[in-house]
């Protein structure tokens, strides 16, 4: 006989997930591994000759890069000599400001960073994130994709996502040759919903850079770095090659961040017996050393790995905190689907949702998950109202706003008509009125008519061969009667020339003013300091569409 209660519990969603015990010898441990190195540094004549238990002649290429470029050596010996618990307490002490903390946290080694955050509970890590976030105001980023690579739907979904408050948007492809059309669609649609939205198209790195140079995108983040030499070399890369690629983006006015996250190395079977968090600290050292302004981290697509072991979600919060401790913009994941449990997926996001990161999600799916081409997100379009209600419940600004149906329908319709006009003026395959109507009211691609894929792909290739650029989009939109959208796209191109939005944790407001860690830094020093929700914004967050006025009942 079995307990009926346990029989029922066995069928619960949470018990459909995969869990595992720790296996430190192969790196299958989230943090605080007995095999992580002991923090150390030795500097001779301005050069690091020993770091984290290795002498210079034992350094691998990550050690060499981090030692040379990532650590503030002027203060390193004093910071390394400071007890890790003392620095951990500084992170949560409202009497120690962010700049004082950074003096220590940017002058220590990866092993020291891990030792510091190892002293923190998940609540204390959240307190650290509240203070150490780079930019004053938190924000959010979304995915805009669909299984058909339908550019009309992408434009409409991006317009809706902008109305709902996302500051950045990312698309990708099912078929690689659709990349130019998807990139156009998300940029156009986003800037219909709200001028000043930054967009990207995540594809192979050379293609992604090419799209940015042509004016099809404004930022990039799918430039991955790893915590062991073997995994780096498996991708035919080094820290130096990644740094060179980063400079290529920046020199063309394209904002970019690296991507990394706990679990990637052990998933590849190349963790060198180190904890997931220690290897991620090395990734973040490479990111800082390369001069890149920020990171997308938080395990990202590897979230199932740390989530399977004890303390894995705490480790993810700690890697987000380490990014902020290194003065990096943090787009803190919350994207990849990893659990069958609704309770567990909400709990996974709490350490970023409540304190706020620069971008709480680096991929909230703006479509139902069946259309998410990044393998499904922890949050999707069907959760919009849940997210807004949780913000309202907790009095938190987590980057989204309630939206009314008529406002969303109008934005979606305008975006669909705008891309219809753009395609017509550029001599691209026709977008029919039927497609415009469908995209206006669609939930997802199941509600969209099919397109002639062969004709689309041929036209996309021809468009690139003709040398069509972002300025041609501006001309086409203006000629097609969408002068306001044309002006927004033109202002995005101008922002890339000016380059101010390349600063750490930047975004653009609807007037194309740059808001970044430079001109709007986080200044949290305790209650009623730092970012505070304005009365006007709180009124918007509070005004969910299902709330009734009791005085009118």
mmCIF file with all atom_site columns, C-alpha atoms in Angstrom, residues 221-401:
data_model
loop_
_atom_site.group_PDB
_atom_site.id
_atom_site.type_symbol
_atom_site.label_atom_id
_atom_site.label_alt_id
_atom_site.label_comp_id
_atom_site.label_asym_id
_atom_site.label_entity_id
_atom_site.label_seq_id
_atom_site.pdbx_PDB_ins_code
_atom_site.Cartn_x
_atom_site.Cartn_y
_atom_site.Cartn_z
_atom_site.occupancy
_atom_site.B_iso_or_equiv
_atom_site.pdbx_formal_charge
_atom_site.auth_seq_id
_atom_site.auth_comp_id
_atom_site.auth_asym_id
_atom_site.auth_atom_id
_atom_site.pdbx_PDB_model_num
ATOM 1   C CA . UNK A 1 221 ? 24.273 40.385 -26.338 1.00 0.00 ? 221 UNK A CA 1
ATOM 2   C CA . UNK A 1 222 ? 24.666 36.845 -27.679 1.00 0.00 ? 222 UNK A CA 1
ATOM 3   C CA . UNK A 1 223 ? 28.468 37.052 -27.535 1.00 0.00 ? 223 UNK A CA 1
ATOM 4   C CA . UNK A 1 224 ? 29.308 34.230 -25.149 1.00 0.00 ? 224 UNK A CA 1
ATOM 5   C CA . UNK A 1 225 ? 32.278 33.803 -22.843 1.00 0.00 ? 225 UNK A CA 1
ATOM 6   C CA . UNK A 1 226 ? 33.095 30.773 -20.711 1.00 0.00 ? 226 UNK A CA 1
ATOM 7   C CA . UNK A 1 227 ? 34.850 29.956 -17.467 1.00 0.00 ? 227 UNK A CA 1
ATOM 8   C CA . UNK A 1 228 ? 37.363 27.331 -18.603 1.00 0.00 ? 228 UNK A CA 1
ATOM 9   C CA . UNK A 1 229 ? 39.944 27.307 -21.338 1.00 0.00 ? 229 UNK A CA 1
ATOM 10  C CA . UNK A 1 230 ? 38.637 24.073 -22.885 1.00 0.00 ? 230 UNK A CA 1
ATOM 11  C CA . UNK A 1 231 ? 35.123 25.437 -23.385 1.00 0.00 ? 231 UNK A CA 1
ATOM 12  C CA . UNK A 1 232 ? 36.497 28.663 -24.856 1.00 0.00 ? 232 UNK A CA 1
ATOM 13  C CA . UNK A 1 233 ? 38.630 26.702 -27.297 1.00 0.00 ? 233 UNK A CA 1
ATOM 14  C CA . UNK A 1 234 ? 35.726 24.395 -28.143 1.00 0.00 ? 234 UNK A CA 1
ATOM 15  C CA . UNK A 1 235 ? 34.129 27.491 -29.650 1.00 0.00 ? 235 UNK A CA 1
ATOM 16  C CA . UNK A 1 236 ? 37.339 28.484 -31.459 1.00 0.00 ? 236 UNK A CA 1
ATOM 17  C CA . UNK A 1 237 ? 37.654 31.537 -29.246 1.00 0.00 ? 237 UNK A CA 1
ATOM 18  C CA . UNK A 1 238 ? 39.869 33.215 -26.668 1.00 0.00 ? 238 UNK A CA 1
ATOM 19  C CA . UNK A 1 239 ? 39.257 36.169 -24.343 1.00 0.00 ? 239 UNK A CA 1
ATOM 20  C CA . UNK A 1 240 ? 41.249 38.294 -26.793 1.00 0.00 ? 240 UNK A CA 1
ATOM 21  C CA . UNK A 1 241 ? 39.108 37.342 -29.800 1.00 0.00 ? 241 UNK A CA 1
ATOM 22  C CA . UNK A 1 242 ? 35.959 38.138 -27.855 1.00 0.00 ? 242 UNK A CA 1
ATOM 23  C CA . UNK A 1 243 ? 37.414 41.484 -26.778 1.00 0.00 ? 243 UNK A CA 1
ATOM 24  C CA . UNK A 1 244 ? 38.227 42.270 -30.405 1.00 0.00 ? 244 UNK A CA 1
ATOM 25  C CA . UNK A 1 245 ? 34.665 41.412 -31.439 1.00 0.00 ? 245 UNK A CA 1
ATOM 26  C CA . UNK A 1 246 ? 33.311 43.655 -28.676 1.00 0.00 ? 246 UNK A CA 1
ATOM 27  C CA . UNK A 1 247 ? 35.399 46.546 -29.955 1.00 0.00 ? 247 UNK A CA 1
ATOM 28  C CA . UNK A 1 248 ? 34.057 45.947 -33.472 1.00 0.00 ? 248 UNK A CA 1
ATOM 29  C CA . UNK A 1 249 ? 30.508 46.443 -32.206 1.00 0.00 ? 249 UNK A CA 1
ATOM 30  C CA . UNK A 1 250 ? 31.368 49.494 -30.126 1.00 0.00 ? 250 UNK A CA 1
ATOM 31  C CA . UNK A 1 251 ? 33.325 51.165 -32.935 1.00 0.00 ? 251 UNK A CA 1
ATOM 32  C CA . UNK A 1 252 ? 30.212 50.918 -35.122 1.00 0.00 ? 252 UNK A CA 1
ATOM 33  C CA . UNK A 1 253 ? 28.019 52.447 -32.437 1.00 0.00 ? 253 UNK A CA 1
ATOM 34  C CA . UNK A 1 254 ? 26.320 49.180 -31.476 1.00 0.00 ? 254 UNK A CA 1
ATOM 35  C CA . UNK A 1 255 ? 25.754 48.676 -27.771 1.00 0.00 ? 255 UNK A CA 1
ATOM 36  C CA . UNK A 1 256 ? 26.758 45.214 -26.645 1.00 0.00 ? 256 UNK A CA 1
ATOM 37  C CA . UNK A 1 257 ? 27.123 42.968 -23.659 1.00 0.00 ? 257 UNK A CA 1
ATOM 38  C CA . UNK A 1 258 ? 28.683 39.559 -23.205 1.00 0.00 ? 258 UNK A CA 1
ATOM 39  C CA . UNK A 1 259 ? 26.641 36.516 -22.204 1.00 0.00 ? 259 UNK A CA 1
ATOM 40  C CA . UNK A 1 260 ? 27.636 33.873 -19.650 1.00 0.00 ? 260 UNK A CA 1
ATOM 41  C CA . UNK A 1 261 ? 26.064 31.936 -16.827 1.00 0.00 ? 261 UNK A CA 1
ATOM 42  C CA . UNK A 1 262 ? 26.391 29.236 -14.205 1.00 0.00 ? 262 UNK A CA 1
ATOM 43  C CA . UNK A 1 263 ? 26.225 25.697 -15.500 1.00 0.00 ? 263 UNK A CA 1
ATOM 44  C CA . UNK A 1 264 ? 27.547 26.119 -19.029 1.00 0.00 ? 264 UNK A CA 1
ATOM 45  C CA . UNK A 1 265 ? 30.938 24.543 -18.350 1.00 0.00 ? 265 UNK A CA 1
ATOM 46  C CA . UNK A 1 266 ? 29.677 21.489 -16.459 1.00 0.00 ? 266 UNK A CA 1
ATOM 47  C CA . UNK A 1 267 ? 27.020 21.053 -19.135 1.00 0.00 ? 267 UNK A CA 1
ATOM 48  C CA . UNK A 1 268 ? 29.880 20.833 -21.641 1.00 0.00 ? 268 UNK A CA 1
ATOM 49  C CA . UNK A 1 269 ? 31.736 18.385 -19.405 1.00 0.00 ? 269 UNK A CA 1
ATOM 50  C CA . UNK A 1 270 ? 34.664 20.785 -18.992 1.00 0.00 ? 270 UNK A CA 1
ATOM 51  C CA . UNK A 1 271 ? 34.238 22.322 -15.530 1.00 0.00 ? 271 UNK A CA 1
ATOM 52  C CA . UNK A 1 272 ? 37.690 21.334 -14.241 1.00 0.00 ? 272 UNK A CA 1
ATOM 53  C CA . UNK A 1 273 ? 36.092 20.273 -10.952 1.00 0.00 ? 273 UNK A CA 1
ATOM 54  C CA . UNK A 1 274 ? 35.212 23.850 -9.965  1.00 0.00 ? 274 UNK A CA 1
ATOM 55  C CA . UNK A 1 275 ? 31.855 25.204 -8.793  1.00 0.00 ? 275 UNK A CA 1
ATOM 56  C CA . UNK A 1 276 ? 29.480 26.795 -11.264 1.00 0.00 ? 276 UNK A CA 1
ATOM 57  C CA . UNK A 1 277 ? 29.666 30.166 -9.516  1.00 0.00 ? 277 UNK A CA 1
ATOM 58  C CA . UNK A 1 278 ? 33.473 30.254 -9.442  1.00 0.00 ? 278 UNK A CA 1
ATOM 59  C CA . UNK A 1 279 ? 33.607 29.626 -13.198 1.00 0.00 ? 279 UNK A CA 1
ATOM 60  C CA . UNK A 1 280 ? 30.988 32.320 -13.749 1.00 0.00 ? 280 UNK A CA 1
ATOM 61  C CA . UNK A 1 281 ? 33.095 34.754 -11.699 1.00 0.00 ? 281 UNK A CA 1
ATOM 62  C CA . UNK A 1 282 ? 35.925 34.065 -14.161 1.00 0.00 ? 282 UNK A CA 1
ATOM 63  C CA . UNK A 1 283 ? 33.541 34.819 -17.051 1.00 0.00 ? 283 UNK A CA 1
ATOM 64  C CA . UNK A 1 284 ? 32.666 38.132 -15.455 1.00 0.00 ? 284 UNK A CA 1
ATOM 65  C CA . UNK A 1 285 ? 36.342 38.891 -14.972 1.00 0.00 ? 285 UNK A CA 1
ATOM 66  C CA . UNK A 1 286 ? 36.871 38.342 -18.702 1.00 0.00 ? 286 UNK A CA 1
ATOM 67  C CA . UNK A 1 287 ? 33.875 40.594 -19.435 1.00 0.00 ? 287 UNK A CA 1
ATOM 68  C CA . UNK A 1 288 ? 35.239 43.402 -17.292 1.00 0.00 ? 288 UNK A CA 1
ATOM 69  C CA . UNK A 1 289 ? 38.742 42.921 -18.639 1.00 0.00 ? 289 UNK A CA 1
ATOM 70  C CA . UNK A 1 290 ? 37.517 43.182 -22.227 1.00 0.00 ? 290 UNK A CA 1
ATOM 71  C CA . UNK A 1 291 ? 36.070 46.613 -21.477 1.00 0.00 ? 291 UNK A CA 1
ATOM 72  C CA . UNK A 1 292 ? 32.535 45.463 -22.242 1.00 0.00 ? 292 UNK A CA 1
ATOM 73  C CA . UNK A 1 293 ? 29.891 47.586 -20.529 1.00 0.00 ? 293 UNK A CA 1
ATOM 74  C CA . UNK A 1 294 ? 27.710 44.737 -19.322 1.00 0.00 ? 294 UNK A CA 1
ATOM 75  C CA . UNK A 1 295 ? 26.642 41.127 -19.208 1.00 0.00 ? 295 UNK A CA 1
ATOM 76  C CA . UNK A 1 296 ? 23.638 38.929 -19.742 1.00 0.00 ? 296 UNK A CA 1
ATOM 77  C CA . UNK A 1 297 ? 23.987 36.369 -16.981 1.00 0.00 ? 297 UNK A CA 1
ATOM 78  C CA . UNK A 1 298 ? 21.902 34.386 -14.550 1.00 0.00 ? 298 UNK A CA 1
ATOM 79  C CA . UNK A 1 299 ? 22.568 30.938 -15.998 1.00 0.00 ? 299 UNK A CA 1
ATOM 80  C CA . UNK A 1 300 ? 20.463 31.927 -19.048 1.00 0.00 ? 300 UNK A CA 1
ATOM 81  C CA . UNK A 1 301 ? 19.893 28.839 -21.237 1.00 0.00 ? 301 UNK A CA 1
ATOM 82  C CA . UNK A 1 302 ? 21.714 26.582 -18.755 1.00 0.00 ? 302 UNK A CA 1
ATOM 83  C CA . UNK A 1 303 ? 19.309 27.309 -15.885 1.00 0.00 ? 303 UNK A CA 1
ATOM 84  C CA . UNK A 1 304 ? 18.217 23.685 -15.616 1.00 0.00 ? 304 UNK A CA 1
ATOM 85  C CA . UNK A 1 305 ? 21.729 22.757 -14.457 1.00 0.00 ? 305 UNK A CA 1
ATOM 86  C CA . UNK A 1 306 ? 22.109 24.969 -11.331 1.00 0.00 ? 306 UNK A CA 1
ATOM 87  C CA . UNK A 1 307 ? 18.385 24.590 -10.652 1.00 0.00 ? 307 UNK A CA 1
ATOM 88  C CA . UNK A 1 308 ? 18.890 20.846 -10.297 1.00 0.00 ? 308 UNK A CA 1
ATOM 89  C CA . UNK A 1 309 ? 21.344 21.081 -7.378  1.00 0.00 ? 309 UNK A CA 1
ATOM 90  C CA . UNK A 1 310 ? 20.949 22.482 -3.844  1.00 0.00 ? 310 UNK A CA 1
ATOM 91  C CA . UNK A 1 311 ? 21.205 26.275 -3.614  1.00 0.00 ? 311 UNK A CA 1
ATOM 92  C CA . UNK A 1 312 ? 21.270 26.681 -7.380  1.00 0.00 ? 312 UNK A CA 1
ATOM 93  C CA . UNK A 1 313 ? 18.830 29.575 -7.563  1.00 0.00 ? 313 UNK A CA 1
ATOM 94  C CA . UNK A 1 314 ? 20.737 31.331 -4.771  1.00 0.00 ? 314 UNK A CA 1
ATOM 95  C CA . UNK A 1 315 ? 23.892 30.937 -6.871  1.00 0.00 ? 315 UNK A CA 1
ATOM 96  C CA . UNK A 1 316 ? 22.118 32.534 -9.822  1.00 0.00 ? 316 UNK A CA 1
ATOM 97  C CA . UNK A 1 317 ? 21.229 35.553 -7.671  1.00 0.00 ? 317 UNK A CA 1
ATOM 98  C CA . UNK A 1 318 ? 24.851 35.713 -6.543  1.00 0.00 ? 318 UNK A CA 1
ATOM 99  C CA . UNK A 1 319 ? 26.159 35.736 -10.119 1.00 0.00 ? 319 UNK A CA 1
ATOM 100 C CA . UNK A 1 320 ? 23.857 38.672 -10.875 1.00 0.00 ? 320 UNK A CA 1
ATOM 101 C CA . UNK A 1 321 ? 25.246 40.402 -7.789  1.00 0.00 ? 321 UNK A CA 1
ATOM 102 C CA . UNK A 1 322 ? 28.859 39.737 -8.826  1.00 0.00 ? 322 UNK A CA 1
ATOM 103 C CA . UNK A 1 323 ? 28.145 41.393 -12.174 1.00 0.00 ? 323 UNK A CA 1
ATOM 104 C CA . UNK A 1 324 ? 26.983 44.524 -10.356 1.00 0.00 ? 324 UNK A CA 1
ATOM 105 C CA . UNK A 1 325 ? 29.976 44.284 -7.999  1.00 0.00 ? 325 UNK A CA 1
ATOM 106 C CA . UNK A 1 326 ? 32.196 44.560 -11.076 1.00 0.00 ? 326 UNK A CA 1
ATOM 107 C CA . UNK A 1 327 ? 30.281 47.661 -12.209 1.00 0.00 ? 327 UNK A CA 1
ATOM 108 C CA . UNK A 1 328 ? 28.722 45.854 -15.168 1.00 0.00 ? 328 UNK A CA 1
ATOM 109 C CA . UNK A 1 329 ? 25.249 46.343 -16.571 1.00 0.00 ? 329 UNK A CA 1
ATOM 110 C CA . UNK A 1 330 ? 23.264 43.243 -15.700 1.00 0.00 ? 330 UNK A CA 1
ATOM 111 C CA . UNK A 1 331 ? 20.571 41.752 -17.884 1.00 0.00 ? 331 UNK A CA 1
ATOM 112 C CA . UNK A 1 332 ? 19.675 39.081 -15.385 1.00 0.00 ? 332 UNK A CA 1
ATOM 113 C CA . UNK A 1 333 ? 18.199 36.275 -17.496 1.00 0.00 ? 333 UNK A CA 1
ATOM 114 C CA . UNK A 1 334 ? 14.817 35.037 -16.198 1.00 0.00 ? 334 UNK A CA 1
ATOM 115 C CA . UNK A 1 335 ? 14.335 33.910 -19.754 1.00 0.00 ? 335 UNK A CA 1
ATOM 116 C CA . UNK A 1 336 ? 14.824 30.178 -20.254 1.00 0.00 ? 336 UNK A CA 1
ATOM 117 C CA . UNK A 1 337 ? 11.986 27.868 -19.207 1.00 0.00 ? 337 UNK A CA 1
ATOM 118 C CA . UNK A 1 338 ? 13.240 25.318 -16.663 1.00 0.00 ? 338 UNK A CA 1
ATOM 119 C CA . UNK A 1 339 ? 10.399 24.003 -14.520 1.00 0.00 ? 339 UNK A CA 1
ATOM 120 C CA . UNK A 1 340 ? 6.919  22.525 -14.732 1.00 0.00 ? 340 UNK A CA 1
ATOM 121 C CA . UNK A 1 341 ? 5.961  24.339 -11.524 1.00 0.00 ? 341 UNK A CA 1
ATOM 122 C CA . UNK A 1 342 ? 4.364  27.796 -11.679 1.00 0.00 ? 342 UNK A CA 1
ATOM 123 C CA . UNK A 1 343 ? 5.310  28.337 -8.042  1.00 0.00 ? 343 UNK A CA 1
ATOM 124 C CA . UNK A 1 344 ? 8.938  27.493 -8.723  1.00 0.00 ? 344 UNK A CA 1
ATOM 125 C CA . UNK A 1 345 ? 9.277  29.674 -11.810 1.00 0.00 ? 345 UNK A CA 1
ATOM 126 C CA . UNK A 1 346 ? 7.991  32.677 -9.856  1.00 0.00 ? 346 UNK A CA 1
ATOM 127 C CA . UNK A 1 347 ? 10.383 31.909 -6.986  1.00 0.00 ? 347 UNK A CA 1
ATOM 128 C CA . UNK A 1 348 ? 13.272 31.777 -9.475  1.00 0.00 ? 348 UNK A CA 1
ATOM 129 C CA . UNK A 1 349 ? 12.561 35.380 -10.515 1.00 0.00 ? 349 UNK A CA 1
ATOM 130 C CA . UNK A 1 350 ? 12.031 36.903 -7.071  1.00 0.00 ? 350 UNK A CA 1
ATOM 131 C CA . UNK A 1 351 ? 15.750 37.702 -6.416  1.00 0.00 ? 351 UNK A CA 1
ATOM 132 C CA . UNK A 1 352 ? 15.759 39.970 -9.484  1.00 0.00 ? 352 UNK A CA 1
ATOM 133 C CA . UNK A 1 353 ? 12.117 41.087 -9.540  1.00 0.00 ? 353 UNK A CA 1
ATOM 134 C CA . UNK A 1 354 ? 12.086 42.643 -6.075  1.00 0.00 ? 354 UNK A CA 1
ATOM 135 C CA . UNK A 1 355 ? 15.451 44.472 -5.881  1.00 0.00 ? 355 UNK A CA 1
ATOM 136 C CA . UNK A 1 356 ? 15.447 45.264 -9.595  1.00 0.00 ? 356 UNK A CA 1
ATOM 137 C CA . UNK A 1 357 ? 18.334 44.737 -11.997 1.00 0.00 ? 357 UNK A CA 1
ATOM 138 C CA . UNK A 1 358 ? 19.235 46.821 -15.036 1.00 0.00 ? 358 UNK A CA 1
ATOM 139 C CA . UNK A 1 359 ? 17.134 44.413 -17.112 1.00 0.00 ? 359 UNK A CA 1
ATOM 140 C CA . UNK A 1 360 ? 15.170 42.033 -14.884 1.00 0.00 ? 360 UNK A CA 1
ATOM 141 C CA . UNK A 1 361 ? 14.468 39.659 -17.746 1.00 0.00 ? 361 UNK A CA 1
ATOM 142 C CA . UNK A 1 362 ? 16.798 39.325 -20.675 1.00 0.00 ? 362 UNK A CA 1
ATOM 143 C CA . UNK A 1 363 ? 14.058 37.549 -22.527 1.00 0.00 ? 363 UNK A CA 1
ATOM 144 C CA . UNK A 1 364 ? 10.507 37.746 -21.242 1.00 0.00 ? 364 UNK A CA 1
ATOM 145 C CA . UNK A 1 365 ? 8.627  36.127 -24.133 1.00 0.00 ? 365 UNK A CA 1
ATOM 146 C CA . UNK A 1 366 ? 6.261  38.648 -25.704 1.00 0.00 ? 366 UNK A CA 1
ATOM 147 C CA . UNK A 1 367 ? 4.490  35.725 -27.383 1.00 0.00 ? 367 UNK A CA 1
ATOM 148 C CA . UNK A 1 368 ? 2.975  32.498 -26.077 1.00 0.00 ? 368 UNK A CA 1
ATOM 149 C CA . UNK A 1 369 ? 5.787  30.070 -25.372 1.00 0.00 ? 369 UNK A CA 1
ATOM 150 C CA . UNK A 1 370 ? 4.967  27.933 -28.411 1.00 0.00 ? 370 UNK A CA 1
ATOM 151 C CA . UNK A 1 371 ? 6.268  30.865 -30.483 1.00 0.00 ? 371 UNK A CA 1
ATOM 152 C CA . UNK A 1 372 ? 9.408  31.488 -28.417 1.00 0.00 ? 372 UNK A CA 1
ATOM 153 C CA . UNK A 1 373 ? 12.395 30.559 -30.593 1.00 0.00 ? 373 UNK A CA 1
ATOM 154 C CA . UNK A 1 374 ? 14.810 30.788 -27.657 1.00 0.00 ? 374 UNK A CA 1
ATOM 155 C CA . UNK A 1 375 ? 13.468 27.425 -26.411 1.00 0.00 ? 375 UNK A CA 1
ATOM 156 C CA . UNK A 1 376 ? 10.741 28.889 -24.248 1.00 0.00 ? 376 UNK A CA 1
ATOM 157 C CA . UNK A 1 377 ? 10.828 31.535 -21.540 1.00 0.00 ? 377 UNK A CA 1
ATOM 158 C CA . UNK A 1 378 ? 10.195 31.532 -17.808 1.00 0.00 ? 378 UNK A CA 1
ATOM 159 C CA . UNK A 1 379 ? 7.593  34.239 -18.500 1.00 0.00 ? 379 UNK A CA 1
ATOM 160 C CA . UNK A 1 380 ? 5.490  34.772 -21.610 1.00 0.00 ? 380 UNK A CA 1
ATOM 161 C CA . UNK A 1 381 ? 2.668  36.874 -23.033 1.00 0.00 ? 381 UNK A CA 1
ATOM 162 C CA . UNK A 1 382 ? 0.084  34.808 -21.202 1.00 0.00 ? 382 UNK A CA 1
ATOM 163 C CA . UNK A 1 383 ? 1.661  36.031 -17.936 1.00 0.00 ? 383 UNK A CA 1
ATOM 164 C CA . UNK A 1 384 ? 1.424  39.772 -18.646 1.00 0.00 ? 384 UNK A CA 1
ATOM 165 C CA . UNK A 1 385 ? -1.428 40.315 -16.217 1.00 0.00 ? 385 UNK A CA 1
ATOM 166 C CA . UNK A 1 386 ? 0.191  38.121 -13.533 1.00 0.00 ? 386 UNK A CA 1
ATOM 167 C CA . UNK A 1 387 ? 3.414  40.158 -13.722 1.00 0.00 ? 387 UNK A CA 1
ATOM 168 C CA . UNK A 1 388 ? 1.538  43.442 -13.452 1.00 0.00 ? 388 UNK A CA 1
ATOM 169 C CA . UNK A 1 389 ? -0.567 42.235 -10.533 1.00 0.00 ? 389 UNK A CA 1
ATOM 170 C CA . UNK A 1 390 ? 2.535  41.034 -8.649  1.00 0.00 ? 390 UNK A CA 1
ATOM 171 C CA . UNK A 1 391 ? 4.124  44.469 -9.184  1.00 0.00 ? 391 UNK A CA 1
ATOM 172 C CA . UNK A 1 392 ? 0.942  46.024 -7.795  1.00 0.00 ? 392 UNK A CA 1
ATOM 173 C CA . UNK A 1 393 ? 0.808  43.594 -4.859  1.00 0.00 ? 393 UNK A CA 1
ATOM 174 C CA . UNK A 1 394 ? 4.396  44.316 -3.793  1.00 0.00 ? 394 UNK A CA 1
ATOM 175 C CA . UNK A 1 395 ? 4.617  47.971 -4.910  1.00 0.00 ? 395 UNK A CA 1
ATOM 176 C CA . UNK A 1 396 ? 7.544  47.169 -7.175  1.00 0.00 ? 396 UNK A CA 1
ATOM 177 C CA . UNK A 1 397 ? 8.576  48.592 -10.542 1.00 0.00 ? 397 UNK A CA 1
ATOM 178 C CA . UNK A 1 398 ? 9.665  45.499 -12.459 1.00 0.00 ? 398 UNK A CA 1
ATOM 179 C CA . UNK A 1 399 ? 9.616  47.221 -15.827 1.00 0.00 ? 399 UNK A CA 1
ATOM 180 C CA . UNK A 1 400 ? 6.106  46.558 -17.146 1.00 0.00 ? 400 UNK A CA 1
ATOM 181 C CA . UNK A 1 401 ? 2.870  48.509 -17.235 1.00 0.00 ? 401 UNK A CA 1
#
